Amino acid sequence: MGSKWRKLKLALGLDTACLYVPQTLDDPAPPPASDAAAAARFSDAASLSPTDRSLFRRPRTPTPSSSGLRFPKSSSPKSSKRTCAICLNTMKPGEGHAIFTAECSHSFHFHCITSNVKHGNQLCPVCRAKWKEIPLQKPASGLPHGRARIDPLGRAQDDGWLTVLPRIHQARLDGGRPISSHPHGPEPSRFDDDEPLDSEPDNSEESTLGTPDVCNTSFGIVEVKMYPEVPALLRSTSTDKFNVLIHIKAPQANKRKDISETQAESLQTQKSRAPIDLVTVLDVSGSMAGSKLALLKRAMGFVIQNLGPSDRLSVIAFSSTARRLFPLQRMTDIGRQQALQAVNSLTSNGGTNIAEGLKKGAKVLSDRKCKNPVGSIILLSDGQDTYSVSSPGASAASHCRGAQQSLLPLAMFQKDGTGLQIPVHTFGFGTDHDAAMMHSIAETSGGTFSFIEAEDVIQDAFAQCIGGLLSVVIQELQVKVQCADPSLQFSSIKSGSYQSTLSSDERAGSVDVGDLYAEEERDFLVTIKIPVDDSGHELSLLKVICVYRDPITKEFVSLEEASEVKIQRPETAEPLEVSMEVDRQLNRLRAAEAMAEARAAAERGDMAAAVSILENCLRVLSETVSAQAADRLCTSLCAELKEMQERMANRRIYEASGRAYVLSGLSSHSWQRATARGDSTNSNSLVQAYQTPTMVDMVTQSQTMILGNPMPRRKLRQALSFPGPRPRK
């Protein structure tokens, strides 16, 4: 018996891996906890099966496989022939699905295997044998209509030779429109073949949730608060540096009260949030082989499973060249199945041509016929661009200019200085990527740069990003400020990477903020010139007007703050309490400036100076009011500065991870938006600034979606700009 089992394992390619597949309704009871833990290692394929979302789980320790295909749970020959190794559904005659048996004797659903080979995979998903013949979906001339045909590899193929989904599903697509063409065939000159938007609610997709009453008229209004640095200033005193904090907070996303919390997190419709057009530009060069590609597939599977039927997705894969796997299409059940199968079939080879990938990603969004309210690009790469930019040894300034000129299409630059067209959120994977270039791409386009240091964190990093993108409640936000008293003028507006302007008379200004996620906060410090004043006991400083577009109603809203921020002008000095809110934001700006100065010193090779700059900043922060009050944001900043000190200990450590860590932190603070760096997505990390509740929920979902039942974990807490109710643990 033992000899037969060894032969069977060798035949199925199971001699080096212990595989596990989540239970189905027909499966027996799960093994004891100790056995289940031992079975937690499986192929990278498991998460990409287009099955029910409840079966989508993330493993703790994936094996370094790049096939992306799920194996049958049972190892018996009878079970392997009864179950399709790609979709894990049963294969029985008479169920309406054709069955294909390969020359290696393994069988699959015909539509599953044609989708697999369509994207260039010529290996058996089970035994990895290379096939001499591959299945075609297009009927051959002279054969009865609908019969499958087998073609030798290497033979010239027609561009429309197969579709991703089985013929029986074509009637469900809009007008029978083909979803995609052969990736190695010629692409259309214009990417205007995007799937039309869903004008009517898809009741079939939500039938299991009933018919909830969801308010789809608008989100709430933006919350605006103003805080003076101190409540009073002597009449006889003048200053050019009086700080006033403008605090902006976006409203909550609409809630669906008649469904469970889990369903609300994983299935949001166009009624409850703004749908998105998302393009992912993925590096599949030779350096992504093995566990990197496996983990990327799993992370993309998580993204696909969390997109709703009104969201649209397109995937660009690049190595030496770039190709579009499929056009923008809605993530219905059919759309998700096709997307999962397309990502599942990715293989790694070639060089790294980021410019070509970005060019096609931008083209998908610029050529589309229809537009969802939100549009964005996610770019992931683990290496240096070997085709378009200067060598890594070039100066940082010339490197950034080269990245902007060579890599970014014009559509990604600011348009007339009024806003950002296509934000690109970049992810540097591992220690060999070009952090300076990836940061430059994100900064120029209005996106964020995240540093994925540990390979198994990629899914959490993607989860945090889409947790924000799937919760946009405010668009094209512009914050306008005006001096309330004729004697006042503005000195400056500290807005980070957001574009700010001051009028010629320095009595008015504005900040172009753009999109805000649900409950996301922005803080801007306005510095005012205050002269000596003998006229009264109270001085009005400024007023704020917010203008933005509601992504649901598409109407512009103008919100003027009713109350003006005022200070007293007493004749005699009294003890004054410094505003905790203003002090907190001053600490944030001090830390960001220290990070930028330390990075400049490190790039010059002066690591001692870099560490000294960070040490001085830590000392200053520790003496502030917010630090003495154990403010969470200040604690997070101090932890981040200490981490940067360790990563600047010497040149080798800085080159390996320090540069990427610092640039990701600068990206986060300049945009006041969460990025992944180090262990920032871990629940025990102190570096969790700017995370919104929807980001926290999505990361928690990613971290708890493991093999079997979700593990109990402490929920992440976002570092709030202002004190608020603590989330329940």
XYZ file of C-alpha atoms in Angstrom:
729
model
C 0.000 0.000 0.000
C 2.834 2.371 0.871
C 4.527 1.789 -2.490
C 1.296 2.537 -4.372
C 0.818 5.741 -2.403
C 4.350 6.931 -3.216
C 3.796 6.231 -6.914
C 0.514 8.112 -6.839
C 2.116 11.126 -5.159
C 4.856 11.199 -7.775
C 2.296 10.982 -10.581
C 0.313 13.916 -9.199
C 3.336 16.013 -8.288
C 2.481 15.893 -4.584
C 5.757 14.520 -3.293
C 7.073 17.873 -2.037
C 3.986 19.734 -0.894
C 1.260 19.205 1.616
C -1.939 20.555 0.122
C -5.106 21.775 1.706
C -8.381 23.062 0.360
C -11.116 24.686 2.480
C -14.112 22.537 3.234
C -17.202 22.421 1.081
C -20.631 21.424 2.226
C -20.053 17.851 1.105
C -16.748 17.470 2.925
C -16.358 15.608 6.206
C -15.752 17.373 9.492
C -12.447 19.244 9.873
C -9.505 17.571 11.609
C -8.452 18.538 15.151
C -6.705 21.868 15.598
C -3.245 20.325 15.689
C -3.815 18.477 12.411
C -5.337 21.515 10.787
C -2.302 23.579 11.691
C -0.043 20.991 10.147
C -2.107 21.094 6.966
C -1.876 24.850 6.585
C 0.836 24.738 3.935
C -0.480 24.530 0.411
C 0.067 25.632 -3.154
C -0.168 29.286 -4.130
C -3.168 28.340 -6.201
C -5.679 28.005 -3.457
C -6.968 31.550 -3.260
C -7.641 32.004 -6.950
C -10.413 29.527 -7.537
C -13.546 31.341 -8.786
C -15.677 29.766 -6.102
C -17.850 31.288 -3.414
C -16.252 34.132 -1.477
C -16.639 32.329 1.803
C -13.997 29.843 0.661
C -11.441 32.536 -0.078
C -8.688 32.175 2.481
C -5.091 33.329 2.814
C -2.444 30.843 3.971
C 0.233 31.527 6.480
C 3.105 29.920 4.585
C 2.690 29.549 0.831
C 4.925 27.277 -1.152
C 7.126 28.836 -3.835
C 4.991 27.882 -6.787
C 3.952 30.165 -9.620
C 1.299 28.021 -11.222
C -1.533 29.642 -9.310
C -3.761 26.597 -9.671
C -5.646 24.712 -6.988
C -5.327 20.949 -6.703
C -8.088 18.529 -5.780
C -8.406 17.859 -2.082
C -8.390 14.093 -2.343
C -5.366 12.286 -3.652
C -7.186 9.242 -4.921
C -7.362 8.719 -8.698
C -11.139 8.570 -8.488
C -11.341 11.949 -6.758
C -8.816 13.638 -9.062
C -10.842 12.609 -12.109
C -14.081 13.679 -10.492
C -12.932 17.215 -9.534
C -11.629 19.949 -11.829
C -8.231 21.017 -10.459
C -8.791 24.631 -11.567
C -12.254 25.547 -10.273
C -12.567 22.651 -7.757
C -16.094 21.924 -8.931
C -17.199 18.390 -9.709
C -16.948 16.974 -13.225
C -19.907 14.770 -14.042
C -21.313 13.940 -17.466
C -24.652 15.525 -18.175
C -24.082 18.702 -16.141
C -23.795 20.920 -19.232
C -20.000 21.340 -19.126
C -17.577 19.780 -21.574
C -14.726 17.801 -20.037
C -11.217 17.866 -21.500
C -8.751 15.038 -20.845
C -5.123 15.954 -21.551
C -2.441 13.689 -22.941
C -1.116 13.250 -19.376
C -4.546 11.742 -18.483
C -5.651 14.585 -16.173
C -9.129 15.990 -16.787
C -10.577 19.488 -16.439
C -13.661 21.463 -17.338
C -13.115 22.532 -20.926
C -13.852 26.211 -20.239
C -11.440 26.220 -17.275
C -8.495 24.778 -19.163
C -9.049 26.928 -22.256
C -8.913 29.977 -20.020
C -5.693 28.692 -18.508
C -3.854 28.047 -21.786
C -5.264 31.259 -23.266
C -2.789 33.291 -21.206
C 0.243 31.330 -22.333
C 0.365 28.515 -19.778
C 1.234 25.261 -21.554
C 1.843 23.089 -18.480
C -0.575 20.707 -16.843
C -1.866 22.353 -13.635
C -1.601 19.025 -11.782
C 1.560 17.233 -12.871
C 3.335 20.146 -14.612
C 3.872 18.083 -17.769
C 4.353 20.189 -20.892
C 1.563 19.569 -23.397
C 2.176 19.116 -27.084
C -1.435 19.944 -27.868
C -3.702 22.577 -26.335
C -7.491 22.889 -26.410
C -9.205 25.528 -28.538
C -12.682 26.856 -27.974
C -13.361 28.050 -31.518
C -15.064 25.375 -33.664
C -12.971 24.114 -36.530
C -14.204 24.287 -40.078
C -15.585 20.961 -41.121
C -16.401 19.931 -37.558
C -19.865 20.000 -36.015
C -20.662 23.351 -34.399
C -19.642 23.558 -30.781
C -17.195 20.649 -30.782
C -13.813 21.245 -29.238
C -10.690 21.162 -31.363
C -7.116 20.346 -30.360
C -4.333 22.296 -32.058
C -0.603 21.606 -31.933
C 1.431 24.200 -30.055
C 3.080 26.836 -32.164
C 0.461 26.786 -34.901
C -0.837 30.180 -36.077
C -3.967 31.164 -34.188
C -6.817 33.527 -34.851
C -7.065 36.510 -32.498
C -10.542 35.586 -31.371
C -9.769 31.920 -30.979
C -11.126 31.502 -27.484
C -13.016 33.273 -24.789
C -12.503 32.988 -21.061
C -15.956 31.780 -20.142
C -17.803 28.747 -21.488
C -20.156 29.146 -24.430
C -23.160 28.608 -22.210
C -22.381 31.867 -20.398
C -22.111 34.049 -23.499
C -25.818 34.778 -23.479
C -25.404 36.448 -20.095
C -22.874 38.979 -21.390
C -23.865 42.292 -22.900
C -24.712 41.611 -26.508
C -22.408 38.612 -26.610
C -19.429 40.984 -26.488
C -16.179 39.015 -26.310
C -14.388 39.676 -23.051
C -10.837 39.519 -24.240
C -8.608 38.404 -27.048
C -5.526 36.273 -27.160
C -2.894 38.186 -25.139
C -0.141 37.468 -27.624
C -2.177 38.693 -30.589
C -2.378 42.323 -31.707
C -4.088 44.663 -29.276
C -6.606 47.264 -30.447
C -5.260 50.724 -31.201
C -7.729 52.174 -28.708
C -8.777 50.603 -25.434
C -12.386 51.722 -25.793
C -13.754 48.189 -25.399
C -14.578 48.649 -21.713
C -17.741 46.976 -20.461
C -20.675 49.405 -20.124
C -21.572 50.573 -16.659
C -24.424 48.951 -14.811
C -27.295 51.428 -15.122
C -29.716 49.288 -13.173
C -29.094 47.431 -9.909
C -28.147 43.818 -10.474
C -30.805 42.094 -8.404
C -29.499 38.650 -9.244
C -26.173 39.439 -7.569
C -27.855 40.585 -4.361
C -30.729 38.159 -4.176
C -29.195 36.459 -1.163
C -29.199 39.731 0.741
C -32.808 40.664 0.133
C -33.786 44.142 -1.005
C -32.323 46.580 1.508
C -33.391 50.185 1.784
C -30.207 52.155 1.264
C -30.096 55.898 1.117
C -28.430 56.610 -2.245
C -29.008 60.347 -2.363
C -25.818 61.606 -0.794
C -23.175 61.118 1.838
C -23.020 63.361 4.877
C -21.372 66.749 4.888
C -17.716 67.501 5.493
C -16.829 68.348 9.074
C -14.724 71.500 9.494
C -13.061 72.633 12.723
C -10.572 75.423 13.446
C -8.155 75.713 16.362
C -5.949 78.711 17.246
C -2.493 77.969 18.623
C -3.312 79.844 21.837
C -6.622 81.407 22.890
C -5.217 84.912 23.439
C -2.511 87.328 22.302
C -1.531 90.538 24.058
C -2.731 93.716 22.389
C 0.773 95.121 22.435
C 2.240 92.039 20.756
C 2.592 91.397 17.023
C 3.630 88.166 15.299
C 4.124 86.795 11.809
C 3.824 83.164 12.867
C 0.495 82.666 14.597
C -0.748 79.170 13.708
C -4.353 78.244 13.107
C -5.239 74.615 12.416
C -7.948 73.764 9.884
C -9.219 70.247 10.482
C -11.258 68.511 7.771
C -13.018 65.191 8.263
C -14.952 63.305 5.595
C -18.352 61.811 6.418
C -19.016 58.148 7.002
C -19.903 55.821 4.158
C -23.565 54.914 3.928
C -24.368 51.858 6.038
C -26.602 48.971 5.113
C -28.388 48.209 8.349
C -30.187 45.034 7.406
C -27.165 42.870 6.555
C -24.403 41.460 8.684
C -21.131 43.280 9.296
C -19.182 40.723 7.269
C -21.483 41.099 4.282
C -21.330 44.870 4.540
C -17.539 44.749 4.407
C -17.253 42.354 1.494
C -20.207 43.331 -0.695
C -20.931 47.005 -1.181
C -23.018 48.115 -4.103
C -23.145 51.281 -6.110
C -25.927 52.452 -3.816
C -23.745 52.479 -0.715
C -20.470 53.812 -2.171
C -18.913 55.228 -5.314
C -17.891 52.449 -7.756
C -14.342 52.389 -9.073
C -12.464 51.791 -12.317
C -9.266 50.075 -11.144
C -6.266 49.130 -13.287
C -3.566 46.970 -11.721
C -0.147 47.070 -13.402
C 1.763 44.003 -12.254
C 5.417 43.072 -12.617
C 5.809 39.494 -13.911
C 9.508 39.701 -14.784
C 11.872 36.826 -14.081
C 12.674 38.128 -10.595
C 9.037 37.560 -9.572
C 9.329 33.795 -9.983
C 8.416 31.487 -7.135
C 6.779 32.667 -3.947
C 6.642 36.320 -5.046
C 4.360 35.554 -7.975
C 2.358 33.130 -5.860
C 1.723 35.780 -3.223
C 0.925 38.387 -5.852
C -1.721 36.090 -7.328
C -3.238 35.559 -3.927
C -3.272 39.295 -3.190
C -4.939 39.967 -6.527
C -7.456 37.269 -5.702
C -8.304 39.157 -2.519
C -8.752 42.397 -4.480
C -10.979 40.723 -7.070
C -13.145 39.055 -4.444
C -13.736 42.392 -2.688
C -14.759 44.351 -5.775
C -18.486 44.685 -6.315
C -20.592 44.203 -9.461
C -20.510 47.948 -10.207
C -16.698 48.137 -9.966
C -14.605 47.519 -13.061
C -11.124 46.022 -13.246
C -8.435 45.666 -15.885
C -5.085 43.940 -15.391
C -1.826 44.853 -17.138
C 1.103 42.430 -16.845
C 4.564 43.634 -17.792
C 8.044 42.192 -18.063
C 10.182 43.062 -21.095
C 6.945 44.187 -22.736
C 3.448 44.804 -21.398
C 0.119 43.218 -22.277
C -3.433 43.828 -21.222
C -4.953 40.615 -19.899
C -8.509 41.886 -20.297
C -10.271 45.243 -20.733
C -12.147 47.096 -18.026
C -15.005 44.835 -17.040
C -17.481 44.703 -14.224
C -16.746 42.400 -11.334
C -19.939 40.401 -11.519
C -19.750 36.689 -10.775
C -18.702 36.071 -14.374
C -16.275 39.001 -14.375
C -14.615 37.809 -11.184
C -14.279 34.300 -12.556
C -12.571 35.570 -15.684
C -10.293 37.898 -13.719
C -9.269 35.134 -11.318
C -8.480 32.771 -14.153
C -6.482 35.421 -16.010
C -4.377 36.280 -12.961
C -4.090 32.583 -12.173
C -2.322 31.874 -15.447
C 0.418 34.507 -15.090
C 3.983 33.269 -15.460
C 7.228 35.114 -14.777
C 10.001 35.806 -17.290
C 11.908 38.620 -18.982
C 13.078 42.054 -17.868
C 11.329 44.991 -16.195
C 9.682 47.604 -18.420
C 7.674 49.731 -16.018
C 7.179 52.513 -18.550
C 5.362 50.227 -20.976
C 3.161 48.879 -18.200
C 2.205 52.351 -16.999
C 1.586 53.504 -20.547
C -0.946 50.766 -21.134
C -2.489 51.225 -17.714
C -3.044 54.915 -18.392
C -4.365 54.126 -21.856
C -7.023 51.826 -20.409
C -8.398 54.692 -18.336
C -7.950 57.468 -20.890
C -9.564 55.518 -23.774
C -12.545 54.140 -21.848
C -15.979 55.030 -23.172
C -17.662 55.031 -19.753
C -16.291 56.267 -16.454
C -17.028 55.239 -12.914
C -16.798 58.063 -10.360
C -13.458 56.806 -8.981
C -10.460 55.816 -11.088
C -7.011 54.681 -9.991
C -3.962 52.609 -10.909
C -2.087 50.193 -8.649
C 1.514 49.536 -9.720
C 3.632 46.764 -8.214
C 7.237 45.988 -9.077
C 10.138 44.240 -7.379
C 12.991 45.481 -9.574
C 14.682 48.321 -11.406
C 13.320 49.527 -14.721
C 15.804 48.177 -17.252
C 14.458 50.004 -20.289
C 13.504 53.625 -19.653
C 15.372 55.422 -16.856
C 18.884 56.260 -15.796
C 21.030 53.909 -13.785
C 20.580 53.623 -9.997
C 23.863 55.426 -9.484
C 22.506 58.685 -10.915
C 21.641 61.569 -8.622
C 18.272 61.562 -6.921
C 17.150 64.709 -8.745
C 18.053 63.420 -12.191
C 16.575 60.050 -11.300
C 13.227 61.639 -10.383
C 13.247 63.760 -13.532
C 14.012 60.658 -15.591
C 11.169 58.782 -13.953
C 8.728 61.576 -14.630
C 9.796 62.106 -18.228
C 10.262 58.465 -19.231
C 7.742 56.540 -17.153
C 4.700 58.723 -16.598
C 2.284 59.275 -19.483
C 0.936 62.810 -19.756
C -2.464 61.664 -18.475
C -0.940 61.092 -15.040
C 0.422 64.605 -14.572
C -1.514 67.447 -13.030
C -3.934 68.976 -15.496
C -3.660 72.773 -15.656
C -2.726 72.719 -11.986
C -6.322 72.087 -10.995
C -6.242 68.453 -10.040
C -4.750 65.021 -10.484
C -6.157 62.892 -13.257
C -4.951 59.388 -12.554
C -3.415 58.698 -9.131
C -0.944 55.817 -9.193
C -0.488 53.961 -5.915
C 2.895 52.254 -6.166
C 4.121 49.222 -4.226
C 7.803 48.404 -3.999
C 8.093 44.651 -3.451
C 11.180 43.297 -1.680
C 14.575 44.935 -1.297
C 15.653 45.186 -4.951
C 13.064 47.630 -6.291
C 13.835 51.237 -7.217
C 12.287 53.072 -4.269
C 13.218 56.558 -5.504
C 11.559 55.967 -8.852
C 8.434 54.369 -7.387
C 8.094 57.240 -4.912
C 8.508 59.755 -7.733
C 5.781 58.102 -9.802
C 3.368 58.161 -6.876
C 4.227 61.721 -5.826
C 3.847 63.139 -9.332
C 0.535 61.419 -10.027
C -1.029 62.054 -6.615
C -0.791 58.494 -5.322
C 1.059 56.918 -2.410
C 4.170 54.753 -2.228
C 4.157 51.637 -0.047
C 7.152 49.487 0.841
C 6.373 45.769 1.040
C 9.421 44.455 2.839
C 8.124 41.024 3.884
C 6.690 39.042 0.995
C 3.732 37.693 2.936
C 2.461 41.224 3.690
C 1.547 41.992 0.085
C -2.103 41.039 0.537
C -2.447 43.222 3.642
C -0.858 46.145 1.779
C -3.295 45.747 -1.132
C -6.161 45.373 1.350
C -5.298 48.685 3.021
C -5.138 50.439 -0.338
C -8.457 49.158 -1.688
C -10.045 49.700 1.709
C -9.587 53.378 0.958
C -10.351 53.312 -2.768
C -13.627 51.494 -2.133
C -14.800 54.162 0.311
C -14.433 57.466 -1.564
C -17.124 59.843 -0.268
C -15.729 63.250 -1.305
C -14.235 64.298 -4.647
C -12.521 67.438 -5.943
C -12.437 68.993 -2.491
C -11.082 72.526 -2.376
C -10.568 74.301 0.941
C -10.712 78.107 0.693
C -9.555 80.397 3.499
C -10.117 84.120 3.925
C -8.893 86.615 6.505
C -11.791 87.726 8.677
C -10.234 91.005 9.803
C -8.891 93.704 7.430
C -5.662 94.026 9.421
C -4.634 90.398 8.922
C -2.577 88.632 6.246
C -1.498 85.045 5.635
C 2.172 84.134 5.874
C 1.889 80.558 4.589
C -0.294 77.483 4.252
C 1.404 74.224 5.216
C -0.349 71.615 3.095
C 2.294 68.952 2.366
C 2.010 67.604 -1.165
C -1.374 69.241 -1.742
C -1.207 72.264 -4.002
C -1.881 75.509 -2.151
C -2.073 79.078 -3.382
C -2.121 82.555 -1.800
C -3.675 85.628 -3.373
C -1.483 88.601 -4.283
C -2.727 90.586 -1.279
C -2.113 87.556 0.995
C -5.630 87.754 2.396
C -7.048 84.643 0.731
C -5.782 81.194 -0.123
C -6.857 77.702 -1.100
C -5.783 74.065 -0.915
C -6.715 71.504 -3.594
C -7.353 68.306 -1.646
C -9.084 66.069 -4.198
C -10.672 62.809 -3.039
C -11.299 61.794 0.558
C -12.064 58.322 1.857
C -14.823 57.735 4.392
C -13.906 59.324 7.749
C -10.513 60.384 6.404
C -8.993 63.472 8.002
C -6.851 66.318 6.699
C -5.065 68.959 8.731
C -3.622 72.186 7.341
C -1.730 74.798 9.339
C -2.313 78.394 8.283
C 0.223 80.947 9.529
C -1.172 84.458 10.044
C 0.451 87.868 10.479
C -1.190 89.598 13.459
C -0.319 93.258 14.144
C -0.600 95.227 17.378
C -4.250 95.923 18.157
C -5.709 98.482 20.555
C -9.237 98.474 19.167
C -11.011 95.655 20.992
C -10.961 92.627 23.234
C -11.587 89.987 20.526
C -10.148 89.373 17.074
C -11.690 87.234 14.316
C -8.920 85.454 12.413
C -10.281 83.566 9.415
C -13.205 81.768 7.853
C -13.236 78.582 5.774
C -15.279 77.519 2.743
C -15.237 73.937 1.418
C -16.346 73.146 -2.128
C -16.548 69.508 -3.234
C -18.440 67.069 -5.426
C -20.589 64.263 -4.062
C -19.595 61.093 -5.989
C -23.091 59.628 -5.726
C -25.227 62.603 -6.793
C -22.382 64.155 -8.848
C -23.512 67.533 -7.524
C -21.180 70.187 -6.140
C -21.619 71.221 -2.531
C -20.435 74.512 -1.033
C -20.035 74.481 2.729
C -19.166 77.651 4.598
C -18.144 77.330 8.211
C -20.682 79.337 10.207
C -18.405 80.268 13.094
C -15.140 82.136 12.708
C -12.108 81.282 14.801
C -11.413 84.084 17.277
C -8.823 84.962 19.905
C -8.814 87.395 22.802
C -6.552 90.493 22.876
C -6.085 91.217 26.601
C -4.061 94.087 27.996
C -2.241 91.959 30.571
C -0.598 88.599 30.195
C -2.211 85.502 31.654
C -1.116 81.830 31.678
C -2.094 80.322 28.340
C -2.669 76.703 27.448
C -1.243 75.586 24.115
C -3.776 73.874 21.876
C -3.211 70.113 21.900
C -4.587 69.860 18.359
C -2.167 72.449 16.957
C 0.779 70.977 18.883
C 0.000 67.538 17.489
C 0.154 68.774 13.892
C 3.295 70.807 14.541
C 4.906 67.551 15.679
C 3.818 65.854 12.470
C 5.389 68.609 10.378
C 8.587 68.559 12.452
C 8.898 64.798 12.021
C 8.292 64.958 8.257
C 10.912 67.703 7.848
C 13.420 65.692 9.885
C 12.759 62.601 7.753
C 13.395 64.573 4.549
C 16.611 66.116 5.942
C 17.861 62.754 7.191
C 17.170 61.160 3.835
C 19.129 63.912 2.048
C 22.082 63.326 4.381
C 21.889 59.562 3.835
C 21.891 60.010 0.065
C 25.101 62.004 0.446
C 26.551 59.063 2.356
C 26.647 60.887 5.707
C 24.837 58.287 7.797
C 26.002 59.786 11.110
C 24.402 63.129 10.236
C 21.191 61.389 9.213
C 20.933 59.560 12.533
C 21.757 62.769 14.422
C 18.940 64.687 12.670
C 16.425 62.044 13.665
C 17.754 61.952 17.240
C 17.359 65.725 17.602
C 13.802 65.539 16.312
C 12.984 62.801 18.809
C 14.277 64.958 21.635
C 12.173 67.937 20.517
C 9.058 65.810 20.185
C 9.501 64.284 23.618
C 9.318 67.742 25.208
C 6.052 68.793 23.562
C 2.656 68.978 25.221
C 1.173 66.170 23.113
C 4.066 63.833 23.900
C 3.701 64.429 27.627
C -0.010 63.672 27.274
C 0.848 60.315 25.600
C -0.831 61.352 22.350
C -1.160 58.374 19.998
C -0.060 60.243 16.872
C 3.039 61.514 18.670
C 3.790 57.979 19.890
C 3.480 56.729 16.317
C 5.840 59.434 15.022
C 8.455 58.625 17.670
C 8.286 54.902 16.861
C 8.731 55.681 13.182
C 11.729 57.951 13.779
C 13.410 55.279 15.896
C 12.811 52.693 13.186
C 14.394 55.016 10.621
C 17.425 55.471 12.856
C 17.979 51.724 12.854
C 17.601 51.557 9.078
C 20.223 54.305 8.667
C 22.803 52.635 10.892
C 25.081 52.049 7.903
C 25.076 52.336 4.129
C 24.294 48.681 3.518
C 21.148 48.679 5.643
C 20.021 51.985 4.146
C 20.407 50.716 0.585
C 18.600 47.456 1.408
C 15.550 48.855 3.198
C 16.171 52.271 4.739
C 15.585 54.334 1.614
C 12.300 52.604 0.806
C 11.095 52.836 4.414
C 11.830 56.567 4.639
C 10.263 57.367 1.261
C 7.129 55.442 2.159
C 6.906 57.408 5.405
C 7.369 60.702 3.568
C 4.646 59.714 1.116
C 2.297 58.948 3.976
C 2.903 62.213 5.840
C 2.897 64.476 2.781
C -0.505 63.161 1.652
C -1.776 62.364 5.169
C -2.791 58.945 3.904
C -1.868 55.477 5.143
C 0.899 53.546 3.401
C 2.378 50.130 4.105
C 5.935 50.084 5.429
C 7.650 47.615 7.676
C 5.026 46.072 9.915
C 2.638 49.043 9.719
C -0.292 46.799 8.778
C 0.295 44.551 11.794
C -2.094 44.965 14.711
C 0.802 45.299 17.166
C 2.614 48.007 15.197
C 2.775 51.543 16.547
C 3.152 52.981 13.035
C -0.465 53.084 11.914
C -1.100 56.772 11.244
C -3.878 57.897 8.883
C -5.655 54.535 8.668
C -9.395 54.987 8.199
C -11.976 52.598 9.677
C -12.604 51.055 6.249
C -8.875 50.430 5.813
C -8.703 48.861 9.256
C -11.672 46.627 8.474
C -10.220 45.507 5.138
C -6.795 44.723 6.622
C -8.449 42.835 9.464
C -10.433 40.851 6.918
C -7.222 40.059 5.025
C -5.397 38.956 8.163
C -8.230 36.779 9.440
C -9.101 35.122 6.119
C -6.909 32.074 6.564
C -7.348 28.360 6.108
C -10.424 27.004 7.817
C -12.321 29.310 10.132
C -11.077 32.862 10.718
C -8.710 33.140 13.659
C -9.663 35.535 16.447
C -7.444 38.604 16.206
C -7.297 41.914 17.920
C -8.728 44.530 15.621
C -6.413 47.224 14.308
C -6.754 50.705 15.711
C -6.213 53.731 13.520
C -4.048 56.568 14.831
C -6.563 59.403 14.949
C -5.587 63.019 14.461
C -7.924 63.890 17.316
C -9.097 61.934 20.335
C -12.144 59.865 19.639
C -13.942 56.767 20.808
C -11.669 53.756 20.739
C -12.806 50.893 18.476
C -14.004 47.815 20.278
C -11.500 45.032 20.563
